[in-house]
Amino acid sequence: MTEETIPDTMLALRLKGVGMENVVLEEVAVPRPEADQVLCRVECAAACASDNKIIDQGGKHSLMSGWDVAKWPATLGHEGCVTAVEVGEQWADRVQVGARYAVQPAIPSGPTRFKERYNDNARGVRKIAIGYTLPGLFAEYVLIDPEVISTGCLLPVPYEGLPRFTVALSEPISCVVAAQQHSVHVVKDTPSAPRRAELGLLKGGTTLILGAGPMGLLHIEIAMTHEPATIIVSEPSDERRATAEEFFAERAQQAGVELILTVPDELDGVIAEVTDGQGVDDCIVALGIRAVQQKSFDYLGHGGVTNLFGGLKAGDSVIELDARRIHYDSVSAVGSSGGDPSDIAEVLEMIAAGTIQPGKYVAAVGGLDAARDLIGAVRSQELEGKGIIYPSMRRALERVDGWSAEREGEFLA
Ligand SMILES: NC(=O)c1ccc[n+]([C@@H]2O[C@H](COP(=O)([O-])OP(=O)(O)OC[C@H]3O[C@@H](n4cnc5c(N)ncnc54)[C@H](O)[C@@H]3O)[C@@H](O)[C@H]2O)c1
């Protein structure tokens, strides 16, 4: 079923080998869906620091499972909002032509197609992703495979009025929501009471966030929903600390959370002072630097949890840790990559309710011809927030100070 005229060709940003020099915007055929697939028009897509990880690692990235991008180019982009334009028979009852969908790009399934391109014929592969081995969203159209739909990863947008960019940003926000729910504390109300496990950052505790890039900023916002008494943010960039201050100082005050911004060199002293030498209850490492991930254990107090949110490169991911800290101090480490459809659904509700306002995170917008520049700007950490690409447009990357439904409408007009 289809309602609109679908062109024969489209532009797509493809990775054709390892390295930025192999990221190419090119004309390719618009794929047409088989009975078990759906073709969607991409309304908008956001860039993420993780795009650069697949660019730098190609088949060695853990979500690629050996897929050689030099032989089988990958279309990049995994945060987006799409509209179904042609629906294969199998999904006629489930996917509506013309309806808008959010995408959970991390698919908890092995692939149904091209198994021979993965290591060992995809045996043991239990997670694949859009913008990695499945077609990505920096393109005018995207073909959605059946495993995306059967796992609930193509989610109808629940409210018509949600601007496209907010739907795209539900993905990175969902990663943060999922990550913070992975932190588990074993608590007791009194020494003689039974133990219980509590999901999430410790209520009334001290949370430390390392890195205030776009993801670190989102972590600050979501951390406040767990009601810690104090949030310490460590970030070397003056601009990024200033952005964190501008976004959250007032909100934290209203929520009764003490927000402390500091630099890595002063962090030990700040933690010692704030926690009276005890160490923090939660640490979120919102960056992908091995030494910092290792060091994060040192900041933890008794029962503290470090959340290794930033992924490390293959071959540079082994860290040392003092087993006595686990034994005597009950510290632990958790991690997660991406979220589930339930996290996207939760975030869309939060956006609709105004609990999260994603507009403030938008720092750049552009047409599909700006997608490569955007990924470069994310790599060089030039943006104090997220960048949104509208694939139907051809427009250079433009810096903006926040975004809204109105501004999106004007841009697209
Ligand atoms: N787990 C997931 O689901 C998930 C999802 C999206 C992104 N990520 C990862 O999260 C990480 C952060 O993403 P981002 O877009 O904010 O990246 P980014 O590179 O823009 O930000 C990292 C920040 O860390 C700061 N930093 C560097 N050294 C530091 C130190 N020693 N102490 C404190 N801060 C320091 C940098 O100045 C920078 O501002 C990336 O590794 C990304 O791949 C993970």
XYZ file of C-alpha atoms and ligand atoms in Angstrom:
457
model
C 0.000 0.000 0.000
C 1.328 3.401 -0.855
C -0.144 6.860 -1.214
C 2.654 9.040 -2.486
C 4.885 8.978 -5.531
C 8.157 7.475 -4.494
C 11.170 8.589 -6.533
C 13.558 6.060 -8.106
C 16.639 7.517 -6.422
C 17.491 9.376 -3.244
C 20.480 10.797 -1.388
C 21.971 8.799 1.487
C 25.009 9.359 3.716
C 26.955 6.144 3.481
C 30.034 4.733 5.175
C 32.054 2.947 2.490
C 35.176 2.078 4.481
C 36.753 2.962 7.813
C 37.429 6.679 8.430
C 35.759 10.020 7.784
C 37.152 10.098 4.226
C 34.837 7.177 3.454
C 31.677 8.985 4.570
C 29.970 9.957 1.327
C 26.651 11.551 0.450
C 25.574 9.810 -2.733
C 22.661 9.002 -4.939
C 21.316 5.492 -4.501
C 18.173 3.654 -5.585
C 15.179 4.017 -3.292
C 14.593 0.460 -2.053
C 11.048 -0.909 -2.335
C 9.646 -3.086 0.411
C 9.066 -6.802 0.144
C 5.977 -8.295 1.822
C 7.651 -8.279 5.259
C 9.193 -4.777 5.052
C 8.058 -1.160 5.280
C 9.432 1.851 3.446
C 9.492 5.081 5.441
C 10.289 8.662 4.535
C 12.784 10.117 7.002
C 11.377 13.320 8.513
C 14.490 14.180 10.490
C 17.533 12.546 12.032
C 19.959 13.629 14.747
C 23.694 12.947 14.955
C 25.381 11.258 17.910
C 28.972 10.835 19.112
C 28.402 7.121 18.478
C 28.195 7.773 14.700
C 31.899 8.504 14.859
C 32.550 5.181 16.592
C 31.198 3.173 13.679
C 33.069 5.483 11.260
C 36.338 4.817 13.114
C 35.862 1.103 13.658
C 33.733 -0.227 10.787
C 33.276 -3.994 11.130
C 35.110 -4.009 14.479
C 32.307 -2.053 16.142
C 30.437 -4.461 18.385
C 27.098 -3.687 16.695
C 28.581 -4.521 13.258
C 29.615 -8.103 14.131
C 32.216 -8.183 11.372
C 30.101 -6.582 8.581
C 32.645 -5.062 6.168
C 31.519 -1.551 5.238
C 34.047 -1.407 2.392
C 32.113 -4.233 0.689
C 28.617 -3.395 1.890
C 28.309 0.328 2.661
C 26.250 1.250 5.715
C 23.848 4.188 5.704
C 24.504 6.161 8.886
C 22.020 7.695 11.324
C 20.120 6.073 14.161
C 18.130 8.826 15.886
C 15.080 9.871 13.926
C 11.452 10.360 13.100
C 9.911 8.665 10.053
C 6.617 8.420 8.180
C 5.483 5.135 6.623
C 4.996 5.496 2.867
C 4.759 1.912 1.581
C 3.750 -1.015 3.738
C 4.419 -4.670 2.880
C 1.378 -6.967 3.131
C 2.546 -8.627 6.321
C 2.259 -5.372 8.266
C -0.937 -4.003 6.708
C -2.761 -4.285 10.054
C 0.060 -2.862 12.116
C 1.682 -0.014 10.156
C -0.365 2.785 8.583
C 0.709 4.621 5.452
C 1.025 8.311 6.335
C 1.475 7.694 10.074
C 4.535 9.012 11.900
C 6.825 6.722 13.877
C 9.676 6.970 16.348
C 12.509 4.520 15.896
C 14.258 2.482 18.564
C 17.418 1.717 16.588
C 18.815 -0.984 18.902
C 16.949 -4.090 17.755
C 16.977 -6.968 20.279
C 17.164 -9.643 17.598
C 19.447 -11.284 15.089
C 19.125 -10.222 11.425
C 16.614 -11.729 8.994
C 18.636 -10.656 5.952
C 22.278 -10.763 4.780
C 23.337 -13.192 7.521
C 26.370 -14.168 5.446
C 27.796 -10.656 5.900
C 28.146 -11.094 9.681
C 30.794 -13.107 11.542
C 29.898 -16.807 11.631
C 26.722 -16.236 9.587
C 25.283 -14.107 12.389
C 25.211 -17.038 14.785
C 25.069 -15.614 18.328
C 24.144 -12.098 17.124
C 21.379 -10.947 19.451
C 21.387 -7.222 18.819
C 21.584 -5.301 15.551
C 20.987 -1.639 14.887
C 19.562 0.866 12.442
C 22.371 3.085 11.144
C 24.796 0.189 11.548
C 24.032 -3.033 9.638
C 20.395 -2.045 9.102
C 19.751 0.957 6.820
C 20.177 4.286 8.617
C 18.303 7.558 8.809
C 20.642 10.060 7.122
C 18.750 9.325 3.894
C 15.523 10.473 2.300
C 13.930 7.044 2.728
C 14.677 4.047 4.910
C 13.689 0.423 4.472
C 12.486 -1.092 7.730
C 13.163 -4.808 8.163
C 10.669 -7.164 9.867
C 12.767 -7.642 13.016
C 12.389 -3.907 13.714
C 8.610 -4.128 13.642
C 8.201 -7.511 15.338
C 10.278 -6.293 18.316
C 8.180 -3.128 18.700
C 11.052 -0.862 17.633
C 8.918 1.130 15.163
C 6.725 3.040 17.600
C 3.672 5.054 16.544
C 4.055 8.651 17.724
C 1.307 8.848 20.360
C 0.466 12.547 19.966
C 0.023 14.250 16.608
C 1.324 17.591 17.771
C 4.808 16.394 18.738
C 7.364 18.168 16.531
C 9.539 15.876 14.427
C 12.800 16.832 16.165
C 11.407 15.895 19.572
C 10.572 12.429 18.246
C 14.155 12.072 16.952
C 15.572 13.231 20.287
C 13.454 10.693 22.160
C 16.146 8.166 21.166
C 19.201 9.693 22.892
C 17.022 10.630 25.863
C 15.799 7.021 26.024
C 19.419 5.802 26.226
C 19.899 7.988 29.279
C 16.653 6.882 30.915
C 17.603 3.236 30.300
C 21.161 3.732 31.577
C 20.093 5.374 34.821
C 17.615 2.543 35.446
C 20.523 0.091 35.213
C 22.137 1.476 38.366
C 21.127 -0.811 41.207
C 21.559 -0.047 44.904
C 21.193 -2.641 47.633
C 19.527 -0.757 50.474
C 18.287 -1.354 54.020
C 16.177 1.058 56.014
C 17.809 0.031 59.298
C 20.577 -2.490 60.100
C 17.956 -5.009 61.233
C 15.594 -4.468 58.270
C 15.684 -6.734 55.208
C 17.723 -5.779 52.173
C 16.071 -4.730 48.934
C 17.307 -3.672 45.513
C 16.381 -0.257 44.175
C 16.689 0.638 40.521
C 18.067 4.029 39.621
C 20.340 6.676 41.087
C 20.236 6.752 44.867
C 17.461 9.038 46.123
C 18.938 11.580 48.518
C 22.467 10.553 47.523
C 25.309 12.164 45.599
C 25.470 11.624 41.836
C 28.614 12.468 39.885
C 28.421 12.993 36.108
C 31.703 12.940 34.179
C 31.401 14.893 30.924
C 28.844 17.564 29.970
C 28.633 16.904 26.253
C 25.125 16.476 24.815
C 24.713 13.138 26.604
C 26.119 14.435 29.897
C 23.584 17.288 29.759
C 20.746 14.811 29.236
C 22.081 12.803 32.168
C 21.836 15.883 34.400
C 18.196 16.416 33.425
C 17.163 12.778 33.890
C 19.224 12.438 37.092
C 17.026 15.100 38.697
C 14.015 12.799 38.293
C 15.743 10.341 40.677
C 15.911 13.077 43.339
C 19.536 12.890 44.466
C 20.497 15.508 47.060
C 23.537 16.604 45.048
C 24.682 16.360 41.442
C 28.350 17.059 40.768
C 29.288 17.573 37.119
C 32.925 17.434 36.020
C 33.743 18.869 32.582
C 36.947 20.546 31.335
C 35.258 22.773 28.722
C 34.236 26.219 30.039
C 31.545 26.499 27.352
C 30.021 23.163 28.242
C 29.978 23.911 31.967
C 28.356 27.253 31.161
C 25.676 25.476 29.103
C 25.008 23.062 31.968
C 24.679 26.005 34.337
C 22.342 27.872 31.989
C 20.106 24.831 31.414
C 19.863 23.468 34.921
C 20.946 25.842 37.720
C 17.463 27.237 38.272
C 15.698 23.898 37.795
C 17.997 22.198 40.267
C 17.331 24.914 42.811
C 13.574 24.537 42.363
C 13.902 20.748 42.738
C 15.987 21.086 45.892
C 19.027 19.504 44.220
C 22.449 21.029 44.834
C 24.147 21.280 41.403
C 27.937 21.663 41.510
C 29.937 22.220 38.331
C 33.658 21.608 38.446
C 36.716 20.726 36.365
C 38.519 17.352 36.417
C 41.568 18.798 38.215
C 39.471 19.917 41.144
C 37.138 16.940 41.258
C 38.841 14.962 44.043
C 38.669 17.967 46.370
C 35.032 18.693 45.514
C 33.977 15.083 46.177
C 35.891 15.002 49.453
C 34.194 18.182 50.595
C 30.654 17.371 49.429
C 30.638 13.786 50.735
C 32.788 14.415 53.793
C 35.399 12.049 52.397
C 32.918 9.207 51.877
C 32.733 9.182 48.050
C 29.722 9.373 45.755
C 26.757 6.995 45.503
C 26.506 7.093 41.722
C 28.937 8.007 38.996
C 27.918 8.273 35.344
C 30.794 8.258 32.893
C 29.288 10.149 29.946
C 32.387 9.882 27.766
C 34.389 7.168 26.063
C 37.855 7.541 27.585
C 39.320 4.375 29.118
C 41.430 6.092 31.801
C 38.431 8.102 33.002
C 36.259 4.982 33.168
C 38.889 3.264 35.286
C 39.311 6.296 37.533
C 35.546 6.453 38.093
C 35.794 3.595 40.618
C 37.994 5.786 42.840
C 35.198 8.319 43.250
C 32.718 5.783 44.661
C 31.768 5.538 48.294
C 30.554 2.383 50.040
C 27.905 0.661 47.863
C 28.553 3.144 45.060
C 27.763 2.306 41.453
C 29.649 3.518 38.408
C 27.713 3.555 35.171
C 29.996 3.121 32.151
C 27.760 4.948 29.688
C 30.336 5.861 27.031
C 31.527 2.915 24.963
C 35.252 2.250 24.505
C 36.939 1.336 21.239
C 37.640 -2.288 20.403
C 41.231 -3.017 21.475
C 41.247 -0.201 24.043
C 38.586 -1.347 26.451
C 40.305 -3.291 29.226
C 40.385 -1.497 32.569
C 41.974 -2.506 35.861
C 40.058 -2.444 39.055
C 40.918 -3.094 42.664
C 38.964 -6.202 43.711
C 39.247 -5.058 47.353
C 36.933 -2.162 46.510
C 34.279 -4.658 45.445
C 34.916 -6.938 48.413
C 35.205 -4.395 51.210
C 33.281 -1.419 49.809
C 30.597 -3.228 47.765
C 31.146 -0.956 44.782
C 29.810 -2.128 41.435
C 29.779 -1.208 37.771
C 26.882 -1.281 35.343
C 26.460 -0.328 31.712
C 23.998 -0.278 28.873
C 24.023 0.554 25.211
C 20.875 2.113 23.820
C 17.451 1.498 25.246
C 14.312 -0.482 24.561
C 11.045 0.504 22.882
C 9.605 0.951 26.392
C 12.191 3.676 27.052
C 11.242 5.563 23.877
C 7.554 5.264 24.814
C 8.295 6.607 28.310
C 10.290 9.526 26.896
C 7.607 10.444 24.336
C 5.143 10.660 27.233
C 7.578 12.840 29.193
C 8.025 15.134 26.183
C 4.266 15.369 25.607
C 3.739 16.165 29.310
C 6.457 18.861 29.206
C 8.579 17.060 31.821
C 11.441 17.190 29.306
C 11.827 20.008 26.799
C 14.188 18.740 24.112
C 14.223 22.044 22.183
C 16.964 23.484 24.381
C 19.370 20.729 23.315
C 19.259 21.633 19.627
C 22.393 23.543 18.632
C 22.419 23.097 14.838
C 20.068 22.209 11.989
C 20.572 21.539 8.302
C 19.521 19.670 5.184
C 20.793 16.232 4.207
C 23.798 17.851 2.508
C 24.845 19.086 5.976
C 24.814 15.639 7.619
C 28.514 14.972 7.005
C 29.480 18.407 8.395
C 27.284 17.751 11.402
C 29.031 14.456 12.149
C 32.374 16.310 11.838
C 31.170 18.999 14.258
C 30.106 16.318 16.747
C 33.542 14.716 16.418
C 35.347 17.984 17.159
C 32.916 18.743 19.999
C 32.062 22.115 18.436
C 28.372 21.951 19.281
C 26.910 22.635 22.707
C 24.047 20.258 22.009
C 22.482 18.122 19.312
C 22.227 18.693 15.550
C 19.101 17.867 13.527
C 19.098 17.000 9.828
C 15.965 17.301 7.692
C 16.573 14.946 4.729
C 13.945 16.560 2.494
C 15.934 19.827 2.613
C 19.223 20.937 1.068
C 20.693 23.517 3.443
C 24.087 24.116 5.031
C 24.552 23.482 8.732
C 23.194 26.414 10.692
C 23.916 27.075 14.377
C 20.789 27.670 16.433
C 20.162 28.460 20.053
C 17.350 26.015 20.749
C 14.528 24.785 18.517
C 10.742 24.609 18.632
C 7.703 23.408 16.697
C 7.360 26.896 15.174
C 10.993 27.125 14.109
C 10.848 23.641 12.663
C 7.720 24.584 10.701
C 9.381 27.746 9.341
C 12.529 25.817 8.422
C 10.583 23.205 6.491
C 8.404 25.808 4.792
N 25.273 3.995 26.345
C 24.506 4.555 25.457
O 23.357 4.155 25.244
C 24.999 5.757 24.697
C 24.111 6.472 23.864
C 24.585 7.601 23.201
C 25.901 8.001 23.368
N 26.735 7.261 24.166
C 28.125 7.655 24.385
O 28.133 8.666 25.386
C 29.352 9.377 25.313
C 29.085 10.867 25.444
O 28.391 11.367 24.308
P 28.453 12.920 23.966
O 27.690 13.122 22.704
O 28.070 13.734 25.137
O 30.026 13.029 23.661
P 31.040 14.246 23.674
O 32.311 13.679 23.179
O 30.447 15.422 22.957
O 31.187 14.666 25.221
C 32.132 14.151 26.101
C 32.506 15.241 27.087
O 33.447 14.724 28.038
C 34.340 15.775 28.395
N 35.547 15.238 29.010
C 36.710 14.850 28.426
N 37.576 14.415 29.371
C 36.950 14.513 30.573
C 37.318 14.214 31.909
N 38.508 13.711 32.217
N 36.425 14.448 32.884
C 35.208 14.963 32.617
N 34.806 15.269 31.351
C 35.666 15.055 30.340
C 34.592 16.469 27.055
O 35.094 17.789 27.226
C 33.191 16.446 26.420
O 32.467 17.623 26.739
C 29.992 8.967 23.975
O 31.005 8.039 24.259
C 28.834 8.313 23.238
O 29.240 7.373 22.269
C 26.303 6.168 24.848
